[in-house]
Short mmCIF file of C-alpha atoms in Angstrom, two decimals:
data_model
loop_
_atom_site.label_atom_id
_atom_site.label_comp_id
_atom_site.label_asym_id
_atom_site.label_seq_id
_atom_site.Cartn_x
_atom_site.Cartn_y
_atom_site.Cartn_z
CA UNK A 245 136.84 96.63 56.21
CA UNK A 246 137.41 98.48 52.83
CA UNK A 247 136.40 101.47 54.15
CA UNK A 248 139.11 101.16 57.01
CA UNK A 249 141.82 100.67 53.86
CA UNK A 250 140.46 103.55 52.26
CA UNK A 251 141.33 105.45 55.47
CA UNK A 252 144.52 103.99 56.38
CA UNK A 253 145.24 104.71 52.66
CA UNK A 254 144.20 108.39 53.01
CA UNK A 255 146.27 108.55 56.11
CA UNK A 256 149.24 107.70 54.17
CA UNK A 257 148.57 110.36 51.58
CA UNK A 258 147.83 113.25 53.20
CA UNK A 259 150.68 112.59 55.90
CA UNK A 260 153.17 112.60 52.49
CA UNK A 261 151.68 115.33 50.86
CA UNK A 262 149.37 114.16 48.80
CA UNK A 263 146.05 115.62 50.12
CA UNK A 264 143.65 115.60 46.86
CA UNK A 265 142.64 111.89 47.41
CA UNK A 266 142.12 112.18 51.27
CA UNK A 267 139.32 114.68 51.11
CA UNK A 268 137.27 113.48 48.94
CA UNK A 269 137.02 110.00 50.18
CA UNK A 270 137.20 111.30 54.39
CA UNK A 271 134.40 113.75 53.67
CA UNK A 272 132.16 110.69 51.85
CA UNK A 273 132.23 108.97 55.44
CA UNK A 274 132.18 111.81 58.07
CA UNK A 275 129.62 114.12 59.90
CA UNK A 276 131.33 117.05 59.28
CA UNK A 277 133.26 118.70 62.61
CA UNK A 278 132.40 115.76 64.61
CA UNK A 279 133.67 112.80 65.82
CA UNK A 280 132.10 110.50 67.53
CA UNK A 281 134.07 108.24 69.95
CA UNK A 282 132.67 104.79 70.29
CA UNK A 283 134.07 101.32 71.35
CA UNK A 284 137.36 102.71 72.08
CA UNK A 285 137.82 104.30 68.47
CA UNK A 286 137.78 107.72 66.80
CA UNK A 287 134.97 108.07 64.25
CA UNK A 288 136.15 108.84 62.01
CA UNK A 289 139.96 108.41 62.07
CA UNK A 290 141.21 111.41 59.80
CA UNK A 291 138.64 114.30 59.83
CA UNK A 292 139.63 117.01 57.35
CA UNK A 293 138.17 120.41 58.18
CA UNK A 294 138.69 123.95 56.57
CA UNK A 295 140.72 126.52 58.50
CA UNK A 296 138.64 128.33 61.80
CA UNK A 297 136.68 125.11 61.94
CA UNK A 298 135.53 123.96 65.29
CA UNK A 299 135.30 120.59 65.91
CA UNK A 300 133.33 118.51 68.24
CA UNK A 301 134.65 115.35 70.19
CA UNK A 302 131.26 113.74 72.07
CA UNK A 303 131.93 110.31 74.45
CA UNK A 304 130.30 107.46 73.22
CA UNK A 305 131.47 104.89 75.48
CA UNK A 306 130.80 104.03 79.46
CA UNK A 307 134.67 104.01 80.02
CA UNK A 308 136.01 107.63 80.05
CA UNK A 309 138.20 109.01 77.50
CA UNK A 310 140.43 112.13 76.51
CA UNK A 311 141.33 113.82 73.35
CA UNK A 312 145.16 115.67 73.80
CA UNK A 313 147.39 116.49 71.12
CA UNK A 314 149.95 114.24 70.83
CA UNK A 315 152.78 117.29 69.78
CA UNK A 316 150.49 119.56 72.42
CA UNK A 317 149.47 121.43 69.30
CA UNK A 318 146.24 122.11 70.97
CA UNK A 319 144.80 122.10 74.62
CA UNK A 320 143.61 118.93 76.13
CA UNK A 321 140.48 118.06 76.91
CA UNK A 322 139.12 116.97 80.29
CA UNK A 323 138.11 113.43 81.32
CA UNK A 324 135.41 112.63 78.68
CA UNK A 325 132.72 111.08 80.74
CA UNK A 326 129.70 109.50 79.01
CA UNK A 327 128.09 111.77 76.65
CA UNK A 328 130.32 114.52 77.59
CA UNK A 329 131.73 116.72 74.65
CA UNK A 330 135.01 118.45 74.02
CA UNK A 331 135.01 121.66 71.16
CA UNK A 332 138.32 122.86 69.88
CA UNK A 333 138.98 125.69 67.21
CA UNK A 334 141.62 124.87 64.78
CA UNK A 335 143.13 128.46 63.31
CA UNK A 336 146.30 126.85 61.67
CA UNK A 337 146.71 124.55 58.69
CA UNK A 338 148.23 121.15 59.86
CA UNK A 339 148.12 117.30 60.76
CA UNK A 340 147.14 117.02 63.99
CA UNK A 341 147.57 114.05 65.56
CA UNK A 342 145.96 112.82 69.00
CA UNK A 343 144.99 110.33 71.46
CA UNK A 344 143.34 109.21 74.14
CA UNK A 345 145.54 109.45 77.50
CA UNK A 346 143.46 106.99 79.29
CA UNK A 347 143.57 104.13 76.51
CA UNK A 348 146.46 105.18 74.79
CA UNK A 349 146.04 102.75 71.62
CA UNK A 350 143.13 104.69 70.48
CA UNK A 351 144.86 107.65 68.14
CA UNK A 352 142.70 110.08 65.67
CA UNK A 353 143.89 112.66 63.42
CA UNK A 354 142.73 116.23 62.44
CA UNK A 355 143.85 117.01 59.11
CA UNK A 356 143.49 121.17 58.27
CA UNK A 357 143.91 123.14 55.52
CA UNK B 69 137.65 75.24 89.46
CA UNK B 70 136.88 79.04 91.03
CA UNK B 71 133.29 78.00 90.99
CA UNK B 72 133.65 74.53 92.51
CA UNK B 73 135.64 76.65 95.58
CA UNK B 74 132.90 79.27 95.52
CA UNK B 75 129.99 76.83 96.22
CA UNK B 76 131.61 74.78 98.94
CA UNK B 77 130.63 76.21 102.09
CA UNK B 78 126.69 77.45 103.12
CA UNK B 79 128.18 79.99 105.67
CA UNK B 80 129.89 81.68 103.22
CA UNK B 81 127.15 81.36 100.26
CA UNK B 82 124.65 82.84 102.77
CA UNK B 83 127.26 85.81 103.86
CA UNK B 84 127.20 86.48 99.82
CA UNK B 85 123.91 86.22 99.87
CA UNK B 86 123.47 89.48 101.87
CA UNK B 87 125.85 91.50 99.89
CA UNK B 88 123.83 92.30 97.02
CA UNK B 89 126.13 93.59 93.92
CA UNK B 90 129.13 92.11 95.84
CA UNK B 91 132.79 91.76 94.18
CA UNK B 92 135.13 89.03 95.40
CA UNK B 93 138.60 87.46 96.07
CA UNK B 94 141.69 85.89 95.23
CA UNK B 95 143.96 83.49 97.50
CA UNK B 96 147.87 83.97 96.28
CA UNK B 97 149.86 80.89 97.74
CA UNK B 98 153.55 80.64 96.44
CA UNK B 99 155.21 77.29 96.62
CA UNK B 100 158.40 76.26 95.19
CA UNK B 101 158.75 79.14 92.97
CA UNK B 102 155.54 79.37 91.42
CA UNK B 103 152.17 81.01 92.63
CA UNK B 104 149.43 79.27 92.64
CA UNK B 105 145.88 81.02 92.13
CA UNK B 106 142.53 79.67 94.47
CA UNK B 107 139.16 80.77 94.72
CA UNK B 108 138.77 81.61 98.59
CA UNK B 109 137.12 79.30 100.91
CA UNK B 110 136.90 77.19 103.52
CA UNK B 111 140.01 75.36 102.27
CA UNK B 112 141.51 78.36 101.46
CA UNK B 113 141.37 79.47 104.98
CA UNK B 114 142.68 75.83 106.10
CA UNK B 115 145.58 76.50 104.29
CA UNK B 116 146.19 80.22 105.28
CA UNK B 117 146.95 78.42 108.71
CA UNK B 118 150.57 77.49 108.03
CA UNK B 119 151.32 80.85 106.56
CA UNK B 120 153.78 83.03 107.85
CA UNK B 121 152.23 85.99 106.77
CA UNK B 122 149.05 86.65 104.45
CA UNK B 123 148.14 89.65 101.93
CA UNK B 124 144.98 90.77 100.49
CA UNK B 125 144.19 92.48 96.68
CA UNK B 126 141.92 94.66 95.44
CA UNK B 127 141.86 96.30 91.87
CA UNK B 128 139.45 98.36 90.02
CA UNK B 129 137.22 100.00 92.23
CA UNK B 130 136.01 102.26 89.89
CA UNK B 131 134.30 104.94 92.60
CA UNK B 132 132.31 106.85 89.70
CA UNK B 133 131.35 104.49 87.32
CA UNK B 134 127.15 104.49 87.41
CA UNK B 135 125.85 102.35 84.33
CA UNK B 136 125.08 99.15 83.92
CA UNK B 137 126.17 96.43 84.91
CA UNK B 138 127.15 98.34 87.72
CA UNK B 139 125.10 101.20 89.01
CA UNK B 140 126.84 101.16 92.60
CA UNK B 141 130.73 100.19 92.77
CA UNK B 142 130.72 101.80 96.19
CA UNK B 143 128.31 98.98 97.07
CA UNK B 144 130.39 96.37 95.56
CA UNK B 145 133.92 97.83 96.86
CA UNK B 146 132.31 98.06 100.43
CA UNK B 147 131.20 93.99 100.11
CA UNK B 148 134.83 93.47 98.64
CA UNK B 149 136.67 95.45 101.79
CA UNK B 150 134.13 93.24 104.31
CA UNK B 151 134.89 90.06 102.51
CA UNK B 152 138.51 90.56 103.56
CA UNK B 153 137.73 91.82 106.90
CA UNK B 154 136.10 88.11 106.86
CA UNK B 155 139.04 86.15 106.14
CA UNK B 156 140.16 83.44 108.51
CA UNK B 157 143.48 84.80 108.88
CA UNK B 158 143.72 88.24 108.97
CA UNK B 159 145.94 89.84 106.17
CA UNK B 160 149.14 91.53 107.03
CA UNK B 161 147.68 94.73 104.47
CA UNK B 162 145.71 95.19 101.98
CA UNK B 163 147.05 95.93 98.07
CA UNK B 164 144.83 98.22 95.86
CA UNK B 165 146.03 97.90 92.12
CA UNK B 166 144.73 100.86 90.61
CA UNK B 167 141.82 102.52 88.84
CA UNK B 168 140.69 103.43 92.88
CA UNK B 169 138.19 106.07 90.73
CA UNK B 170 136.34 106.25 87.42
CA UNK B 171 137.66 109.96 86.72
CA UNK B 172 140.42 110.73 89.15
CA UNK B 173 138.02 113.44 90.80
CA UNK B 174 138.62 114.39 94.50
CA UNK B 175 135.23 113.52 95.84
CA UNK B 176 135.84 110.40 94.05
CA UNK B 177 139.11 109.48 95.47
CA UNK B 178 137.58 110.71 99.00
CA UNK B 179 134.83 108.07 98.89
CA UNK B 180 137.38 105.69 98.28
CA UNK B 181 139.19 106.45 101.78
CA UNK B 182 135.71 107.23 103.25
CA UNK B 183 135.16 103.26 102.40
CA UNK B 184 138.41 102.33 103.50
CA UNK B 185 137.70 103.81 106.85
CA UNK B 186 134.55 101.80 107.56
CA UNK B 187 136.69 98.23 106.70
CA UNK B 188 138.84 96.79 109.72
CA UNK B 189 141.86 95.79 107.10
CA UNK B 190 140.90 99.22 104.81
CA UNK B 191 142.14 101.07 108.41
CA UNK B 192 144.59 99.09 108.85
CA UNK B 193 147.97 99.31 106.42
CA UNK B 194 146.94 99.40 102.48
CA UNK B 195 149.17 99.89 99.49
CA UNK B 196 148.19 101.78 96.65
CA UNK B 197 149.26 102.33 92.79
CA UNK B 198 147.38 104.06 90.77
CA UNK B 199 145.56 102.78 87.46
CA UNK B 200 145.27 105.40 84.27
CA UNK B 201 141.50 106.15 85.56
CA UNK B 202 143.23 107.83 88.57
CA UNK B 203 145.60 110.00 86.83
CA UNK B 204 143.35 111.74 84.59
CA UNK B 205 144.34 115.43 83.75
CA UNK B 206 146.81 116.26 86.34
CA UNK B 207 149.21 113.04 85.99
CA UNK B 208 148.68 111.76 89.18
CA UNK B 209 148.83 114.87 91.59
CA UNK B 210 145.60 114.05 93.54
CA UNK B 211 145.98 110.20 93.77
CA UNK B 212 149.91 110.60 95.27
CA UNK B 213 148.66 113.36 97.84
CA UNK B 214 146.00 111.33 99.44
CA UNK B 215 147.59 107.63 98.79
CA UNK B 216 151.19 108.29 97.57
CA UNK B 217 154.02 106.17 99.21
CA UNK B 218 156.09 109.51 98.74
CA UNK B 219 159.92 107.59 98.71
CA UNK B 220 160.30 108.71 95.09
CA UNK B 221 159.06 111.58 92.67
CA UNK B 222 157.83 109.40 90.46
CA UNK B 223 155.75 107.27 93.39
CA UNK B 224 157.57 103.84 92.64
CA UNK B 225 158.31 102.24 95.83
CA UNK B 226 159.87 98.83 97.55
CA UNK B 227 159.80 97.64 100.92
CA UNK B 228 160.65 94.19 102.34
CA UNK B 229 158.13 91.97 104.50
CA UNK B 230 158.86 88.83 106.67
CA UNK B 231 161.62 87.76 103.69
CA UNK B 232 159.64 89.05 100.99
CA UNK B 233 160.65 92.12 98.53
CA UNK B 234 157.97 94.20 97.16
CA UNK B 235 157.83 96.52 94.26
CA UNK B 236 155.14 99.09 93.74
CA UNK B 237 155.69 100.13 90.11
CA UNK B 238 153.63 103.02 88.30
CA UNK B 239 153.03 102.10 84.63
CA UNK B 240 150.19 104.35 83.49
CA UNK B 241 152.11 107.77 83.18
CA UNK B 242 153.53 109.42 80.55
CA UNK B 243 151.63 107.17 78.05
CA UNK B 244 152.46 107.71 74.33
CA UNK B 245 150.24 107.80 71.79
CA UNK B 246 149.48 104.50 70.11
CA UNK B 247 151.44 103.02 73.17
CA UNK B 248 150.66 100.95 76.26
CA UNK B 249 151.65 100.83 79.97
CA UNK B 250 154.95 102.53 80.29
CA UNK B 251 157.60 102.41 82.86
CA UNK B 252 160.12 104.62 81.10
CA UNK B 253 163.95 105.13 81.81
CA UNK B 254 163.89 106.78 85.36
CA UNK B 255 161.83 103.49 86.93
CA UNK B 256 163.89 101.02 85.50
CA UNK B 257 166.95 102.37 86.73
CA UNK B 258 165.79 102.99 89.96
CA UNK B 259 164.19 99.33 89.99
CA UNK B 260 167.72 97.71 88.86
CA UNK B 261 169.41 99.82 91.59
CA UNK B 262 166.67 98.28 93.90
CA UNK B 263 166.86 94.70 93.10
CA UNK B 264 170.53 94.47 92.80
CA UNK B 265 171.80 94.14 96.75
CA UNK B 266 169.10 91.48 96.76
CA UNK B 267 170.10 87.28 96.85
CA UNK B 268 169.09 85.35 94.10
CA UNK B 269 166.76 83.00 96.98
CA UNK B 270 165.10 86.17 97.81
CA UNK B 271 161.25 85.88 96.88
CA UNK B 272 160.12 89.62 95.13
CA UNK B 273 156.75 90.57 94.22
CA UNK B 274 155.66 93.54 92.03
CA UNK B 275 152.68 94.98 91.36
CA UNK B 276 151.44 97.50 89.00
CA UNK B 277 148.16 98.60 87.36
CA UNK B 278 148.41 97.86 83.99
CA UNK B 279 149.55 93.87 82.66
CA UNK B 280 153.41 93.57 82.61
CA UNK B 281 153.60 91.23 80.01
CA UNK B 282 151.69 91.58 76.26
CA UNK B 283 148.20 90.07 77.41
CA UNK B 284 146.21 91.53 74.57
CA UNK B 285 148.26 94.56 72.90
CA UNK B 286 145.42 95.58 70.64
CA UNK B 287 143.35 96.62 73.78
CA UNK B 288 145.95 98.16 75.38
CA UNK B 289 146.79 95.18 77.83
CA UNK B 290 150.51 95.07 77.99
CA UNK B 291 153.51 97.77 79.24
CA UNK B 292 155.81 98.70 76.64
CA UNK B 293 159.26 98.04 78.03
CA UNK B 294 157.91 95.67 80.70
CA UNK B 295 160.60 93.53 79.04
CA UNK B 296 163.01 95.20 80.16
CA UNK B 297 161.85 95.07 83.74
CA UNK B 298 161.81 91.18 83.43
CA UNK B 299 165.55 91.16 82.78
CA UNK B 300 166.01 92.24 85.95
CA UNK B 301 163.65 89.86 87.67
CA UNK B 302 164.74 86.80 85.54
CA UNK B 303 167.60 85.87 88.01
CA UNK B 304 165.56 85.00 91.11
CA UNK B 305 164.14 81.89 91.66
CA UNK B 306 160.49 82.98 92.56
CA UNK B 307 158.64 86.73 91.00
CA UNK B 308 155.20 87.10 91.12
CA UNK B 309 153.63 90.06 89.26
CA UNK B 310 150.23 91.20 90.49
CA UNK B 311 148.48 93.60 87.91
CA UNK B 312 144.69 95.10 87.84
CA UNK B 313 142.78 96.95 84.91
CA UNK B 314 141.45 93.99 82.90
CA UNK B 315 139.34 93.13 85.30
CA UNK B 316 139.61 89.33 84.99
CA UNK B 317 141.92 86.80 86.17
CA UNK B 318 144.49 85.85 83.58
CA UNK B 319 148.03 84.23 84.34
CA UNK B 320 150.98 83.41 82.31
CA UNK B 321 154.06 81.34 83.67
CA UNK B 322 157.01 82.54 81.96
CA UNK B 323 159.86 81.05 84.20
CA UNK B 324 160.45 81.81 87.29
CA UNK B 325 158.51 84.85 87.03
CA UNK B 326 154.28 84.33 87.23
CA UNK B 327 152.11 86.56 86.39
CA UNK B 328 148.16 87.48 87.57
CA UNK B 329 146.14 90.17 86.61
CA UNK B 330 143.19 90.70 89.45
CA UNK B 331 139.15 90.87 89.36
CA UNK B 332 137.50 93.78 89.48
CA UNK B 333 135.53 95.13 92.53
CA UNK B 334 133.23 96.84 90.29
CA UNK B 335 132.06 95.42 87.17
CA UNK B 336 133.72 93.00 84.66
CA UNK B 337 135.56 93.18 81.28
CA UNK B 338 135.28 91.13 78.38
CA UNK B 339 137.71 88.19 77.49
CA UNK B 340 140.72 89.40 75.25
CA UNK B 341 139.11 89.96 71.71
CA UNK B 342 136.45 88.86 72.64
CA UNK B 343 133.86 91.99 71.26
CA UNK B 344 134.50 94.93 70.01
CA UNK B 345 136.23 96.96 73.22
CA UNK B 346 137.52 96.24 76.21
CA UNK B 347 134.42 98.17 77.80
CA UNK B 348 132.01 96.94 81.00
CA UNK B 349 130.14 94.02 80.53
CA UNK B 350 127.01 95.20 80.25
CA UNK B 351 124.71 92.17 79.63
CA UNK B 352 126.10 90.70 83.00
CA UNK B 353 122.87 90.59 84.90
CA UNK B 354 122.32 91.66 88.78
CA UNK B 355 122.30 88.68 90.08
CA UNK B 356 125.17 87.36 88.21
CA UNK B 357 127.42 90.22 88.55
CA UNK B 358 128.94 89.38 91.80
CA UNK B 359 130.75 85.76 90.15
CA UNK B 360 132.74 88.38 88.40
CA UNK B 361 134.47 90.84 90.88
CA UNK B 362 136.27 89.94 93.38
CA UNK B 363 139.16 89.73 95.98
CA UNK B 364 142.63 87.90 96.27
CA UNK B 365 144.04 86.56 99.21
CA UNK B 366 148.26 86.35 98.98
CA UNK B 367 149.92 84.11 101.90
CA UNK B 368 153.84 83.03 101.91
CA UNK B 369 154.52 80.28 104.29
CA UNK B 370 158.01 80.48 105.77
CA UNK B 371 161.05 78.03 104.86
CA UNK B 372 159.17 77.69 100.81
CA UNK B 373 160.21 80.24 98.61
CA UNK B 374 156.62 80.65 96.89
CA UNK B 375 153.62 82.68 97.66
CA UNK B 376 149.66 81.01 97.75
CA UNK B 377 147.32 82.91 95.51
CA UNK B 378 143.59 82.40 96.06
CA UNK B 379 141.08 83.92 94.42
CA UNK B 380 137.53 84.72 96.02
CA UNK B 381 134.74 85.47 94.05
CA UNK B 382 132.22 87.52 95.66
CA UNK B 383 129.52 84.81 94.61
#
């Protein structure tokens, strides 16, 4: 529960600005470049990754999902079935938000810099 | 109550009985404005006999799903198409509320209409809309060539049967982020154009994949401006809104306007909140599995202005 503050907190921070506090405590709970997708969530949330790193989006679930930029900053993934993995390159610095088309509620964000 | 129906008669327990993995049913009746939901039957069937005209549902196929607690929805959807072919009355068409695959692929949706063709009501007239698993990654393009009613771009559609207006509405396009099911601008204009010409007396019934009303938001369960859809529905005296994708039956009374979301054919979903994710079922055992899918049955009886909703399980 604390740790999902912590997040939403980080969120916050990095969206204003204020990106100092959001790595350190992101990187303390992440596999780095990966995020696992598991009972309809995006673990983690916020991923923060250097510039040129590729990052790796692997089904979890028995339901399918997808991973698609929600400002198409990057190219969308295919139907995720299960165990199925998605690899994108990000080149640019940026907040990259995204979601799931199938279950729309589920959102993520790639933080780069 | 749906159990009490389910046990009643042997011939129909023993027809179950052969249908291993079988999904099952739902009998809509609509009397004096409000629909009424029943687990099909024997009495079911008695009371389809005063009906002026009779519909079956379907929802959630899932053709591609292969993992517990549901290795074979093909199975299940095939029991599901010969449990209507079974009714006592034989329905007018067929309604299939969305989520016909797992993954919107093309050999998916062609099993679908492979199965259809071996069902005496699947070759007969059925009525499609298409759930979010059957517009994966090309927003629908597939689904609306094989099984698109084609009167509008955006494959909404109405028609009118024996007295009754229907609405096909698509609500899983176009999704935003954070969002739910969404209509958006186009639809409800069109829709308000649609419903206008039509008397206050006159019964309507939409259906759509995805719950119009906010069943369980944090899953996903709801349309966004589904509200503003009901505006135009509040003035008649009797709407009934059939829905799929929770794959459960849930109603809400809000009015005049009654709303049902639909078993699945496939495999069940978990009660709203109730576990982490709205995933399959999983601990549902074999032989339990068929008490959860199912099949509805829709009849409207001339001279009443409601429609009779049973539901059948397939167990």
């Amino acid at each position: 529960m604390s740790g999902r503050l912590v997040l939403a907190a980080c969120l916050l921070l990095a969206v204003e600005g204020s990106a100092l506090a959001a790595h350190a405590a992101v990187d303390a709970t992440a596999t780095p470049n990966r995020i696992e997708i598991h009972n309809f969530m995006f673990m983690p949330k916020t991923l923060t990754v250097p510039v040129g790193a590729k990052v790796t989006w692997i089904n979890r679930d028995e339901e399918p999902h997808t991973v698609v930029s929600a400002g198409g900053q990057f190219a969308p993934s295919k139907a995720l079935d299960t165990g199925d993995r998605y690899v994108t390159t990000f080149g640019k610095p940026g907040t990259y938000t995204y979601y799931c088309t199938v279950h729309p509620f589920m959102t993520g964000t790639v933080i780069v810099k | 109550m749906q159990d009490e129906h389910d046990n009643r008669t042997m011939g129909r327990r023993e027809f179950m009985k052969c249908m291993a993995w079988a999904g099952t049913g739902t009998l809509l009746l609509m009397k004096g404005g409000v629909l009424h939901a029943r687990t099909l039957g024997t009495e079911a069937g008695a009371e389809a006999k005063d009906a002026t005209f009779s519909f079956a549902q379907v929802s959630d196929s899932h053709i591609g799903f292969h993992l517990a607690p549901n290795p074979d929805p093909a199975a299940t959807f095939r029991a599901a198409l010969a449990q209507v072919d079974a009714l006592p009355v034989r329905p007018d068409f067929v309604l299939h509320t969305g989520d016909l695959t797992h993954l919107s692929r093309p050999d998916q949706f062609a099993t679908v209409q492979g199965l259809m063709q071996e069902s005496r009501a699947g070759k007969g007239k059925v009525l499609y809309v298409p759930g979010e698993h059957d517009v994966i990654g090309d927003n629908g393009a597939e689904f609306f060539r094989r099984f698109g009613e084609r009167q509008h771009d955006g494959g909404w559609y109405s028609f009118d049967h024996r007295g009754v207006h229907f609405v096909g509405l698509i609500n899983v396009l176009n999704l935003k982020a954070g969002g739910l099911g969404y209509l958006g601008a186009e639809q409800l204009a069109w829709l308000k154009k649609d419903l206008a010409p039509l008397s206050a007396e006159t019964p309507v019934l939409v259906f759509a994949h995805m719950p119009m009303w906010s069943l369980y938001p944090e899953w996903g369960w709801g349309t966004d401006d589904s509200a503003e859809a009901m505006s135009y529905l509040r003035r008649f005296g009797s709407v009934s809104v059939l829905n799929g994708h929770i794959h459960q039956i849930q109603q809400k009374v809000e009015g005049n306007i009654t709303f049902h979301t639909a078993r699945s054919t496939a495999y069940p979903q978990p009660a709203p909140g109730a576990g982490p994710a709205p995933g399959p079922l999983k601990s549902v055992t074999p032989d339990k599995l068929r008490s959860y899918l199912g099949v509805r049955s829709v009849r409207h009886v001339q001279g009443k202005d409601a429609l009779a909703v049973t539901e059948e399980a397939m167990a």
